Amino acid sequence: MPSSEGASSSASPPPSFASLGLIDPLLKALDQVNFKQPTEIQSQALPSALLGRDIIGVAETGSGKTAAFALPILQKLWEEPKGLFACILAPTRELAYQISQQFESLGSAMGVRCLVLVGGVDRMPQAVALAKRPHIIVATPGRLNDHLQNTKGFSLRSLKFLVLDEADRLLDMDFGPDIDQILKVIPKERTTYLFSATMTTKVAKLQRASLSNPVRVEVSSKYQTVSTLLQYYLFIPLAQKDVHLVYLVNSLASNSIILFTRTVHDAQRLSIVLRTLGFPAVPLHGQLSQSQRLGALGKFKSGGRNILVATDVASRHVLHSGFMGPTDHHYRGLDLPSVDVVINFDIPSHSKDYIHRVGRTARAGRSGKSVTIVTQYDVELIQRIETVIAKKMELWPTDEEEVALLRERVEEAGRVAINELKEEARFNEGRKRRREDRGSKDDRDRDDDVVEAGGVPKKRGKARH
Ligand code: AMP
């Protein structure tokens, strides 16, 4: 932790998109979305992809992998804009939408038509949209199969590209049989890209079943943090966490911030503390319903709230819980496009969680900051993290006089928060009790109906004995 270390060794400057051989409409679109230089995975994958090779990309979300496969597909589509052109399989609904958005923005100059086919929504509008002949389909495998079997006139016979995105997660979520089914009905003559954060034996098997003579490209971000991320720590006694947090948030007020807490209670409490002191904060944790979580994320993304107070669990589950299977704990994190700062109110006990958390900032070559609050009990944990990331964090400068000036107001806000949470718990308890009372009364009524209607008691619900 003490002593500093410079940014990681400087590599040779990356190539430009133009030098990689991309055509003008794509260069214009890249300019519009402000992608100035290719990311590492893009500069590695694009040359071979533009030559028509199959690609295996070992890279995580955040590396720029979507554009790495979208750009060569769009370039080819520009050359022969015929039929249903490409199909991208993704493990979650949210990821599918993100991919589709990226195709639409990069393909804006060529009028590309994209369609997302995911579960949890009505099939009919999807079938209608399929009839309008999209160029690109981004789908979760289950729903795609469903349409292949049940939507008249729909097939993948003209397909030129198949992309398996986050292949390890596709397989973890038991989409293997669906993928096998899809592989059976698409042309053998096609280009295939497979992207995965990890190369497991299952992924290797899928690779053999779906790719031909692929080029392998890899960026290893797994146990690394990027050099554009400035990582700080704040060393303070446990009892002074709240006031230092407020001081920190105050000095970073113009930034978008994700604040990570270990417990749901702290996520709720700190959101209220911050709001009471005039900072726009919104909580995101595992005790919110799926629609509340998406609502929180929406508010944050639209800039209405610039501090997201999240637990690890919420950040892993938010994007798809409720509509994917029980194995979705493999999710690697939120894709929040423009987060300036990550604050760890509690230091994560696993280094991997630290890397996931701070990976919410400094994405794709941009700069970002992380500040981790460290107390007298956390010294060993931060040293372990520093060993894993092979970097030393810098001490965040603190003006103790300013902190002292904040103390009283923060303590008062803390009391407000505790009262508000107690009140809410009482209200929820009362509501639960009323619902239970009503529920048992409804059961009695229903059972009575059954008896009256049939003359003899029938078993339904909680039958009366
Ligand atoms: P991905 O790994 O595809 O999810 O991309 C992560 C983020 O990086 C997304 O928000 C992209 O919009 C962004 N991105 C991808 N490529 C670039 C680039 N070359 N320059 C700047 N941002 C990029």
Coordinates of C-alpha atoms and ligand atoms in Angstrom, one line a residue:
M1 CA 0.0 0.0 0.0
P2 CA 2.5 2.8 0.8
S3 CA 5.0 3.8 -1.8
S4 CA 4.0 4.3 -5.3
E5 CA 4.4 2.6 -8.6
G6 CA 4.1 4.2 -12.0
A7 CA 1.8 3.0 -14.7
S8 CA 2.6 -0.3 -16.3
S9 CA 5.2 -0.5 -19.0
S10 CA 4.4 1.5 -22.1
A11 CA 3.7 -0.6 -25.2
S12 CA 4.2 0.5 -28.8
P13 CA 1.4 2.8 -29.9
P14 CA -1.7 0.9 -31.1
P15 CA -2.7 1.0 -34.8
S16 CA -5.5 3.2 -36.1
F17 CA -8.8 1.7 -37.3
A18 CA -8.1 3.0 -40.8
S19 CA -4.7 1.1 -40.9
L20 CA -6.5 -2.1 -40.0
G21 CA -8.4 -1.9 -43.3
L22 CA -11.9 -0.8 -42.2
I23 CA -14.1 0.9 -44.8
D24 CA -15.2 4.6 -44.7
P25 CA -18.8 4.1 -43.4
L26 CA -17.4 2.2 -40.4
L27 CA -14.6 4.7 -39.8
K28 CA -17.2 7.5 -39.7
A29 CA -19.4 5.5 -37.3
L30 CA -16.4 4.9 -35.1
D31 CA -15.7 8.6 -35.1
Q32 CA -19.3 9.3 -34.1
V33 CA -19.3 6.9 -31.2
N34 CA -15.9 8.3 -30.2
F35 CA -13.9 5.1 -30.5
K36 CA -10.6 6.8 -31.3
Q37 CA -8.2 3.8 -31.3
P38 CA -8.8 0.0 -31.4
T39 CA -8.6 -1.7 -28.1
E40 CA -6.1 -4.6 -27.8
I41 CA -8.6 -7.3 -28.7
Q42 CA -9.8 -5.2 -31.6
S43 CA -6.3 -4.7 -33.0
Q44 CA -5.5 -8.3 -32.6
A45 CA -8.7 -9.8 -34.0
L46 CA -9.6 -7.4 -36.9
P47 CA -6.8 -8.1 -39.3
S48 CA -7.5 -11.9 -39.4
A49 CA -11.3 -11.4 -39.2
L50 CA -11.2 -9.0 -42.2
L51 CA -9.4 -11.7 -44.1
G52 CA -12.3 -14.0 -43.5
R53 CA -10.8 -16.3 -40.8
D54 CA -12.7 -17.9 -38.0
I55 CA -11.7 -16.3 -34.6
I56 CA -11.5 -17.5 -31.0
G57 CA -11.2 -14.5 -28.8
V58 CA -10.3 -14.9 -25.1
A59 CA -11.5 -11.7 -23.7
E60 CA -14.0 -10.3 -21.1
T61 CA -16.7 -7.8 -21.3
G62 CA -15.1 -4.4 -21.1
S63 CA -12.3 -5.3 -23.5
G64 CA -14.1 -4.0 -26.5
K65 CA -14.8 -7.5 -27.8
T66 CA -18.3 -6.6 -29.2
A67 CA -16.8 -4.2 -31.8
A68 CA -14.1 -6.8 -32.5
F69 CA -16.7 -9.1 -33.9
A70 CA -19.3 -6.5 -35.1
L71 CA -16.9 -4.5 -37.3
P72 CA -15.8 -7.4 -39.6
I73 CA -19.4 -8.6 -39.9
L74 CA -20.6 -5.1 -40.8
Q75 CA -17.8 -4.6 -43.3
K76 CA -18.8 -7.9 -45.1
L77 CA -22.5 -6.9 -44.9
W78 CA -21.6 -3.7 -46.7
E79 CA -20.1 -5.7 -49.5
E80 CA -23.0 -8.2 -49.9
P81 CA -26.1 -6.9 -48.1
K82 CA -28.2 -10.1 -48.7
G83 CA -30.6 -11.9 -46.4
L84 CA -30.3 -12.7 -42.8
F85 CA -26.6 -12.2 -42.5
A86 CA -25.4 -12.8 -39.0
C87 CA -26.6 -14.4 -35.8
I88 CA -25.0 -13.6 -32.4
L89 CA -25.8 -15.9 -29.5
A90 CA -25.4 -14.3 -26.0
P91 CA -26.2 -15.8 -22.6
T92 CA -28.3 -13.0 -21.2
R93 CA -31.0 -10.7 -22.4
E94 CA -29.2 -7.6 -21.2
L95 CA -26.1 -8.5 -23.1
A96 CA -28.1 -9.3 -26.2
Y97 CA -29.5 -5.7 -26.1
Q98 CA -26.1 -4.2 -25.6
I99 CA -24.7 -6.1 -28.6
S100 CA -27.6 -5.1 -30.7
Q101 CA -27.2 -1.4 -29.8
Q102 CA -23.5 -1.6 -30.7
F103 CA -24.3 -3.1 -34.1
E104 CA -26.9 -0.4 -34.7
S105 CA -24.5 2.5 -33.8
L106 CA -21.6 1.1 -35.7
G107 CA -23.8 0.2 -38.7
S108 CA -25.8 3.4 -38.7
A109 CA -24.3 4.6 -41.9
M110 CA -25.3 1.4 -43.7
G111 CA -28.9 1.2 -42.4
V112 CA -28.4 -2.1 -40.7
R113 CA -31.5 -3.8 -39.3
C114 CA -31.0 -5.7 -36.0
L115 CA -33.4 -7.8 -34.1
V116 CA -33.1 -9.1 -30.5
L117 CA -34.7 -12.4 -29.8
V118 CA -34.7 -13.2 -26.1
G119 CA -37.0 -14.9 -23.6
G120 CA -39.2 -13.3 -21.0
V121 CA -41.0 -11.2 -23.7
D122 CA -43.9 -11.9 -26.0
R123 CA -43.0 -14.1 -29.0
M124 CA -45.5 -12.6 -31.4
P125 CA -43.9 -9.2 -31.9
Q126 CA -40.6 -11.0 -32.4
A127 CA -42.2 -13.2 -35.1
V128 CA -43.6 -10.1 -36.8
A129 CA -40.2 -8.4 -36.7
L130 CA -38.6 -11.5 -38.2
A131 CA -40.8 -11.1 -41.2
K132 CA -39.3 -7.7 -41.8
R133 CA -36.0 -9.4 -42.7
P134 CA -33.4 -8.2 -40.3
H135 CA -29.7 -8.4 -41.2
I136 CA -28.5 -9.3 -37.8
I137 CA -30.2 -11.3 -35.1
V138 CA -28.9 -11.2 -31.5
A139 CA -30.5 -14.0 -29.5
T140 CA -30.4 -16.1 -26.4
P141 CA -30.2 -19.7 -27.7
G142 CA -33.5 -21.0 -26.1
R143 CA -35.7 -18.3 -27.7
L144 CA -33.9 -18.6 -31.1
N145 CA -34.6 -22.3 -31.2
D146 CA -38.2 -21.6 -30.2
H147 CA -38.6 -19.4 -33.3
L148 CA -36.8 -21.9 -35.5
Q149 CA -39.3 -24.5 -34.5
N150 CA -42.5 -22.4 -34.3
T151 CA -42.2 -19.3 -36.5
K152 CA -43.4 -20.0 -40.1
G153 CA -41.0 -19.0 -42.8
F154 CA -38.0 -18.4 -40.5
S155 CA -34.8 -20.1 -41.1
L156 CA -31.1 -19.5 -40.8
R157 CA -30.3 -20.9 -44.2
S158 CA -28.7 -17.7 -45.6
L159 CA -26.5 -17.1 -42.6
K160 CA -22.9 -16.0 -43.2
F161 CA -21.7 -15.4 -39.7
L162 CA -22.3 -17.1 -36.3
V163 CA -21.0 -15.5 -33.1
L164 CA -20.9 -17.3 -29.8
D165 CA -20.4 -14.6 -27.3
E166 CA -19.4 -15.3 -23.7
A167 CA -19.3 -19.0 -24.7
D168 CA -18.2 -20.1 -21.2
R169 CA -21.4 -18.6 -19.7
L170 CA -23.6 -20.0 -22.5
L171 CA -22.4 -23.4 -21.5
D172 CA -22.5 -22.8 -17.8
M173 CA -26.1 -21.9 -18.3
D174 CA -26.9 -25.2 -20.0
F175 CA -27.5 -23.7 -23.4
G176 CA -25.2 -26.5 -24.9
P177 CA -28.1 -28.6 -26.3
D178 CA -29.7 -25.4 -27.8
I179 CA -26.5 -24.5 -29.4
D180 CA -26.0 -28.0 -30.8
Q181 CA -29.5 -27.8 -32.3
I182 CA -28.7 -24.4 -33.9
L183 CA -25.4 -25.6 -35.3
K184 CA -27.3 -28.4 -37.1
V185 CA -29.5 -26.0 -39.1
I186 CA -27.1 -23.3 -40.2
P187 CA -24.9 -23.5 -43.3
K188 CA -21.5 -25.2 -42.9
E189 CA -20.1 -22.6 -45.2
R190 CA -19.9 -19.7 -42.8
T191 CA -17.6 -17.7 -40.6
T192 CA -17.7 -18.3 -36.9
Y193 CA -16.4 -16.2 -34.0
L194 CA -16.3 -17.6 -30.5
F195 CA -15.6 -15.3 -27.6
S196 CA -15.1 -16.4 -24.0
A197 CA -13.5 -15.0 -20.9
T198 CA -12.2 -18.4 -19.9
M199 CA -11.1 -21.4 -22.0
T200 CA -12.7 -24.4 -20.3
T201 CA -12.8 -28.0 -21.6
K202 CA -16.5 -27.4 -22.5
V203 CA -15.6 -24.3 -24.5
A204 CA -12.8 -26.2 -26.3
K205 CA -15.3 -28.9 -27.2
L206 CA -17.7 -26.3 -28.6
Q207 CA -14.8 -24.7 -30.4
R208 CA -14.0 -28.0 -32.2
A209 CA -17.7 -28.4 -33.1
S210 CA -18.2 -25.0 -34.5
L211 CA -15.1 -23.4 -35.8
S212 CA -12.8 -24.3 -38.7
N213 CA -9.1 -23.5 -38.5
P214 CA -9.5 -20.5 -36.2
V215 CA -7.1 -17.8 -35.3
R216 CA -6.7 -17.4 -31.6
V217 CA -6.5 -14.0 -30.0
E218 CA -6.2 -13.3 -26.4
V219 CA -6.1 -10.4 -24.0
S220 CA -5.5 -11.4 -20.4
S221 CA -7.3 -9.0 -18.2
K222 CA -8.4 -11.6 -15.7
Y223 CA -6.1 -10.8 -12.8
Q224 CA -5.0 -7.4 -14.0
T225 CA -6.2 -3.9 -13.7
V226 CA -5.6 -1.6 -16.6
S227 CA -2.9 1.1 -16.6
T228 CA -5.4 3.9 -17.2
L229 CA -7.0 3.1 -13.8
L230 CA -5.6 5.1 -10.9
Q231 CA -6.0 3.1 -7.7
Y232 CA -6.1 4.7 -4.3
Y233 CA -6.7 3.7 -0.8
L234 CA -7.9 5.7 2.3
F235 CA -6.6 4.5 5.6
I236 CA -8.9 5.4 8.5
P237 CA -10.3 4.0 11.8
L238 CA -13.4 1.9 11.4
A239 CA -15.5 4.4 13.4
Q240 CA -14.8 7.2 10.9
K241 CA -15.9 5.4 7.7
D242 CA -19.1 7.3 7.1
V243 CA -17.6 10.8 7.5
H244 CA -14.6 10.0 5.3
L245 CA -16.9 8.5 2.7
V246 CA -18.9 11.7 2.6
Y247 CA -15.7 13.8 2.4
L248 CA -14.6 11.6 -0.5
V249 CA -18.0 11.8 -2.4
N250 CA -18.0 15.5 -1.9
S251 CA -14.6 15.9 -3.4
L252 CA -15.6 13.8 -6.4
A253 CA -19.1 15.3 -6.7
S254 CA -18.9 16.0 -10.4
N255 CA -18.2 12.4 -11.3
S256 CA -20.4 9.4 -11.8
I257 CA -19.6 7.0 -9.0
I258 CA -20.3 3.4 -8.1
L259 CA -20.0 2.8 -4.4
F260 CA -19.7 -0.8 -3.3
T261 CA -20.8 -2.0 0.1
R262 CA -20.5 -5.5 1.6
T263 CA -24.1 -5.6 3.0
V264 CA -27.5 -4.7 1.8
H265 CA -28.1 -2.8 5.0
D266 CA -25.1 -0.5 4.3
A267 CA -26.2 0.0 0.7
Q268 CA -29.6 1.2 1.9
R269 CA -28.2 3.2 4.8
L270 CA -25.6 5.0 2.9
S271 CA -28.0 5.9 0.1
I272 CA -30.2 7.6 2.7
V273 CA -27.2 9.3 4.3
L274 CA -25.9 10.6 1.0
R275 CA -29.4 11.7 -0.1
T276 CA -30.0 13.5 3.2
L277 CA -26.8 15.4 2.6
G278 CA -27.9 16.4 -0.9
F279 CA -26.0 13.9 -3.0
P280 CA -28.0 12.0 -5.6
A281 CA -27.6 8.4 -4.6
V282 CA -29.6 5.3 -5.6
P283 CA -29.3 1.9 -4.0
L284 CA -28.9 -1.4 -5.9
H285 CA -29.0 -4.6 -4.0
G286 CA -30.3 -8.1 -3.8
Q287 CA -33.4 -7.3 -1.8
L288 CA -34.9 -5.2 -4.6
S289 CA -37.2 -6.8 -7.1
Q290 CA -35.8 -7.2 -10.7
S291 CA -37.9 -4.2 -11.9
Q292 CA -36.6 -2.0 -9.1
R293 CA -33.0 -3.0 -9.9
L294 CA -33.5 -2.2 -13.5
G295 CA -35.2 1.1 -12.5
A296 CA -32.2 2.0 -10.3
L297 CA -29.8 1.2 -13.1
G298 CA -31.9 3.2 -15.5
K299 CA -31.9 6.3 -13.3
F300 CA -28.2 6.0 -12.9
K301 CA -27.5 5.6 -16.5
S302 CA -29.7 8.5 -17.5
G303 CA -27.7 10.7 -15.2
G304 CA -30.6 11.5 -12.9
R305 CA -28.6 9.8 -10.0
N306 CA -24.9 9.9 -10.2
I307 CA -24.0 7.7 -7.3
L308 CA -25.0 4.0 -7.5
V309 CA -24.7 2.3 -4.1
A310 CA -24.4 -1.4 -4.9
T311 CA -23.6 -4.7 -3.3
D312 CA -21.5 -7.3 -5.2
V313 CA -24.4 -9.6 -5.5
A314 CA -26.7 -7.0 -7.0
S315 CA -24.1 -6.0 -9.5
R316 CA -23.7 -9.5 -10.7
H317 CA -27.3 -10.4 -10.8
V318 CA -29.1 -7.2 -11.8
L319 CA -29.0 -7.6 -15.5
H320 CA -30.7 -10.9 -15.9
S321 CA -32.0 -12.4 -12.6
G322 CA -35.7 -13.2 -13.0
F323 CA -35.4 -14.4 -16.5
M324 CA -32.4 -16.6 -16.7
G325 CA -31.8 -19.9 -14.9
P326 CA -30.4 -20.6 -11.5
T327 CA -26.8 -20.6 -12.7
D328 CA -26.6 -16.9 -13.4
H329 CA -24.3 -16.2 -10.5
H330 CA -21.5 -16.6 -13.1
Y331 CA -22.3 -13.1 -14.3
R332 CA -19.2 -11.0 -14.5
G333 CA -20.7 -7.6 -13.9
L334 CA -22.5 -4.6 -15.0
D335 CA -21.7 -2.8 -18.2
L336 CA -22.0 0.8 -17.2
P337 CA -20.5 2.8 -20.0
S338 CA -19.2 5.9 -18.3
V339 CA -18.3 5.5 -14.7
D340 CA -15.6 7.8 -13.5
V341 CA -14.9 6.5 -10.0
V342 CA -15.4 3.2 -8.1
I343 CA -15.4 3.5 -4.3
N344 CA -15.1 0.5 -2.1
F345 CA -16.7 1.4 1.2
D346 CA -15.8 -2.1 2.4
I347 CA -12.7 -3.8 1.0
P348 CA -13.8 -7.0 -0.8
S349 CA -12.5 -10.1 0.9
H350 CA -11.6 -11.8 -2.5
S351 CA -9.2 -10.1 -4.8
K352 CA -11.3 -11.3 -7.7
D353 CA -14.2 -9.2 -6.5
Y354 CA -11.9 -6.2 -6.2
I355 CA -10.9 -6.6 -9.8
H356 CA -14.5 -7.0 -10.9
R357 CA -15.5 -3.9 -9.0
V358 CA -12.8 -1.6 -10.2
G359 CA -13.3 -2.9 -13.7
R360 CA -16.4 -0.8 -13.8
T361 CA -14.2 2.2 -14.5
A362 CA -11.3 2.9 -16.9
R363 CA -12.8 0.8 -19.6
A364 CA -11.5 0.5 -23.2
G365 CA -8.6 2.9 -22.8
R366 CA -10.4 5.6 -20.8
S367 CA -9.1 6.8 -17.5
G368 CA -10.7 6.2 -14.2
K369 CA -10.2 6.1 -10.4
S370 CA -10.8 3.7 -7.6
V371 CA -10.7 4.5 -3.9
T372 CA -10.7 1.7 -1.4
I373 CA -11.5 2.5 2.2
V374 CA -9.1 0.5 4.4
T375 CA -9.5 0.3 8.2
Q376 CA -7.2 -1.2 10.9
Y377 CA -8.8 -4.6 10.2
D378 CA -8.3 -4.6 6.5
V379 CA -4.5 -4.2 6.1
E380 CA -3.9 -7.9 5.3
L381 CA -6.7 -7.9 2.7
I382 CA -5.4 -4.9 0.8
Q383 CA -1.9 -6.3 0.8
R384 CA -3.3 -9.5 -0.7
I385 CA -5.0 -7.6 -3.4
E386 CA -1.9 -5.6 -4.2
T387 CA 0.0 -8.9 -4.6
V388 CA -2.6 -10.3 -7.0
I389 CA -2.8 -7.2 -9.2
A390 CA 0.9 -6.7 -8.9
K391 CA 0.5 -3.0 -8.2
K392 CA 0.7 -0.7 -5.2
M393 CA -2.2 1.7 -4.4
E394 CA -1.6 5.3 -3.7
L395 CA -2.9 7.1 -0.6
W396 CA -5.8 9.3 -1.3
P397 CA -5.0 12.8 0.0
T398 CA -7.3 13.9 2.8
D399 CA -7.8 17.3 4.4
E400 CA -8.6 16.3 8.1
E401 CA -9.9 19.8 8.9
E402 CA -12.5 19.5 6.2
V403 CA -13.4 16.0 7.4
A404 CA -13.9 17.4 11.0
L405 CA -16.2 20.1 9.7
L406 CA -18.5 17.4 8.2
R407 CA -18.6 15.2 11.2
E408 CA -21.7 16.6 12.9
R409 CA -23.9 16.7 9.8
V410 CA -22.9 13.2 8.8
E411 CA -23.7 11.8 12.2
E412 CA -27.1 13.5 12.0
A413 CA -27.7 12.0 8.5
G414 CA -26.7 8.6 10.0
R415 CA -29.5 8.9 12.6
V416 CA -32.0 9.9 9.9
A417 CA -31.0 6.9 7.9
I418 CA -31.4 4.4 10.8
N419 CA -34.8 5.9 11.7
E420 CA -36.0 5.7 8.1
L421 CA -34.9 2.1 7.8
K422 CA -36.6 1.2 11.0
E423 CA -39.7 2.9 9.9
E424 CA -39.6 1.0 6.5
A425 CA -39.0 -2.3 8.3
R426 CA -42.0 -1.7 10.5
F427 CA -44.1 -0.8 7.5
N428 CA -43.0 -3.9 5.6
E429 CA -43.7 -6.1 8.6
G430 CA -47.2 -4.7 8.9
R431 CA -47.9 -5.2 5.2
K432 CA -46.6 -8.7 5.4
R433 CA -48.8 -9.5 8.4
R434 CA -51.9 -7.9 6.7
R435 CA -51.2 -10.0 3.5
E436 CA -50.8 -13.2 5.5
D437 CA -54.1 -12.4 7.4
R438 CA -55.9 -11.7 4.1
G439 CA -54.3 -14.8 2.5
S440 CA -55.6 -17.2 5.2
K441 CA -59.0 -15.6 5.0
D442 CA -59.0 -16.0 1.2
D443 CA -58.0 -19.7 1.7
R444 CA -61.0 -20.2 4.0
D445 CA -63.3 -18.5 1.5
R446 CA -62.1 -20.5 -1.4
D447 CA -62.3 -23.8 0.5
D448 CA -65.9 -22.9 1.5
D449 CA -66.7 -22.3 -2.2
V450 CA -65.4 -25.7 -3.1
V451 CA -67.5 -27.3 -0.5
E452 CA -70.6 -25.4 -1.5
A453 CA -70.2 -25.9 -5.2
G454 CA -69.6 -29.6 -5.1
G455 CA -71.5 -30.6 -2.1
V456 CA -68.5 -32.7 -0.9
P457 CA -65.2 -31.2 0.1
K458 CA -62.7 -31.4 -2.8
K459 CA -59.0 -31.0 -2.4
R460 CA -57.9 -27.6 -3.7
G461 CA -55.1 -25.4 -2.3
K462 CA -55.1 -25.8 1.4
A463 CA -58.1 -28.2 1.7
R464 CA -60.0 -28.2 5.0
H465 CA -59.7 -31.3 7.0
Ligands
AMP1 P1 -17.3 -4.6 -24.7 O1 -16.2 -5.4 -24.1 O2 -17.6 -4.9 -26.1 O3 -18.6 -4.8 -23.8 O4 -17.0 -3.0 -24.7 C1 -16.8 -2.3 -23.5 C2 -17.0 -0.9 -23.6 O5 -16.0 -0.3 -24.4 C3 -18.4 -0.5 -24.3 O6 -19.0 0.5 -23.6 C4 -17.9 0.0 -25.7 O7 -18.8 0.9 -26.2 C5 -16.5 0.6 -25.4 N1 -15.6 0.4 -26.5 C6 -15.4 -0.6 -27.3 N2 -14.4 -0.4 -28.2 C7 -13.9 0.9 -27.9 C8 -12.8 1.7 -28.5 N3 -12.1 1.2 -29.5 N4 -12.6 2.9 -28.0 C9 -13.4 3.3 -27.0 N5 -14.4 2.6 -26.4 C10 -14.6 1.4 -26.9

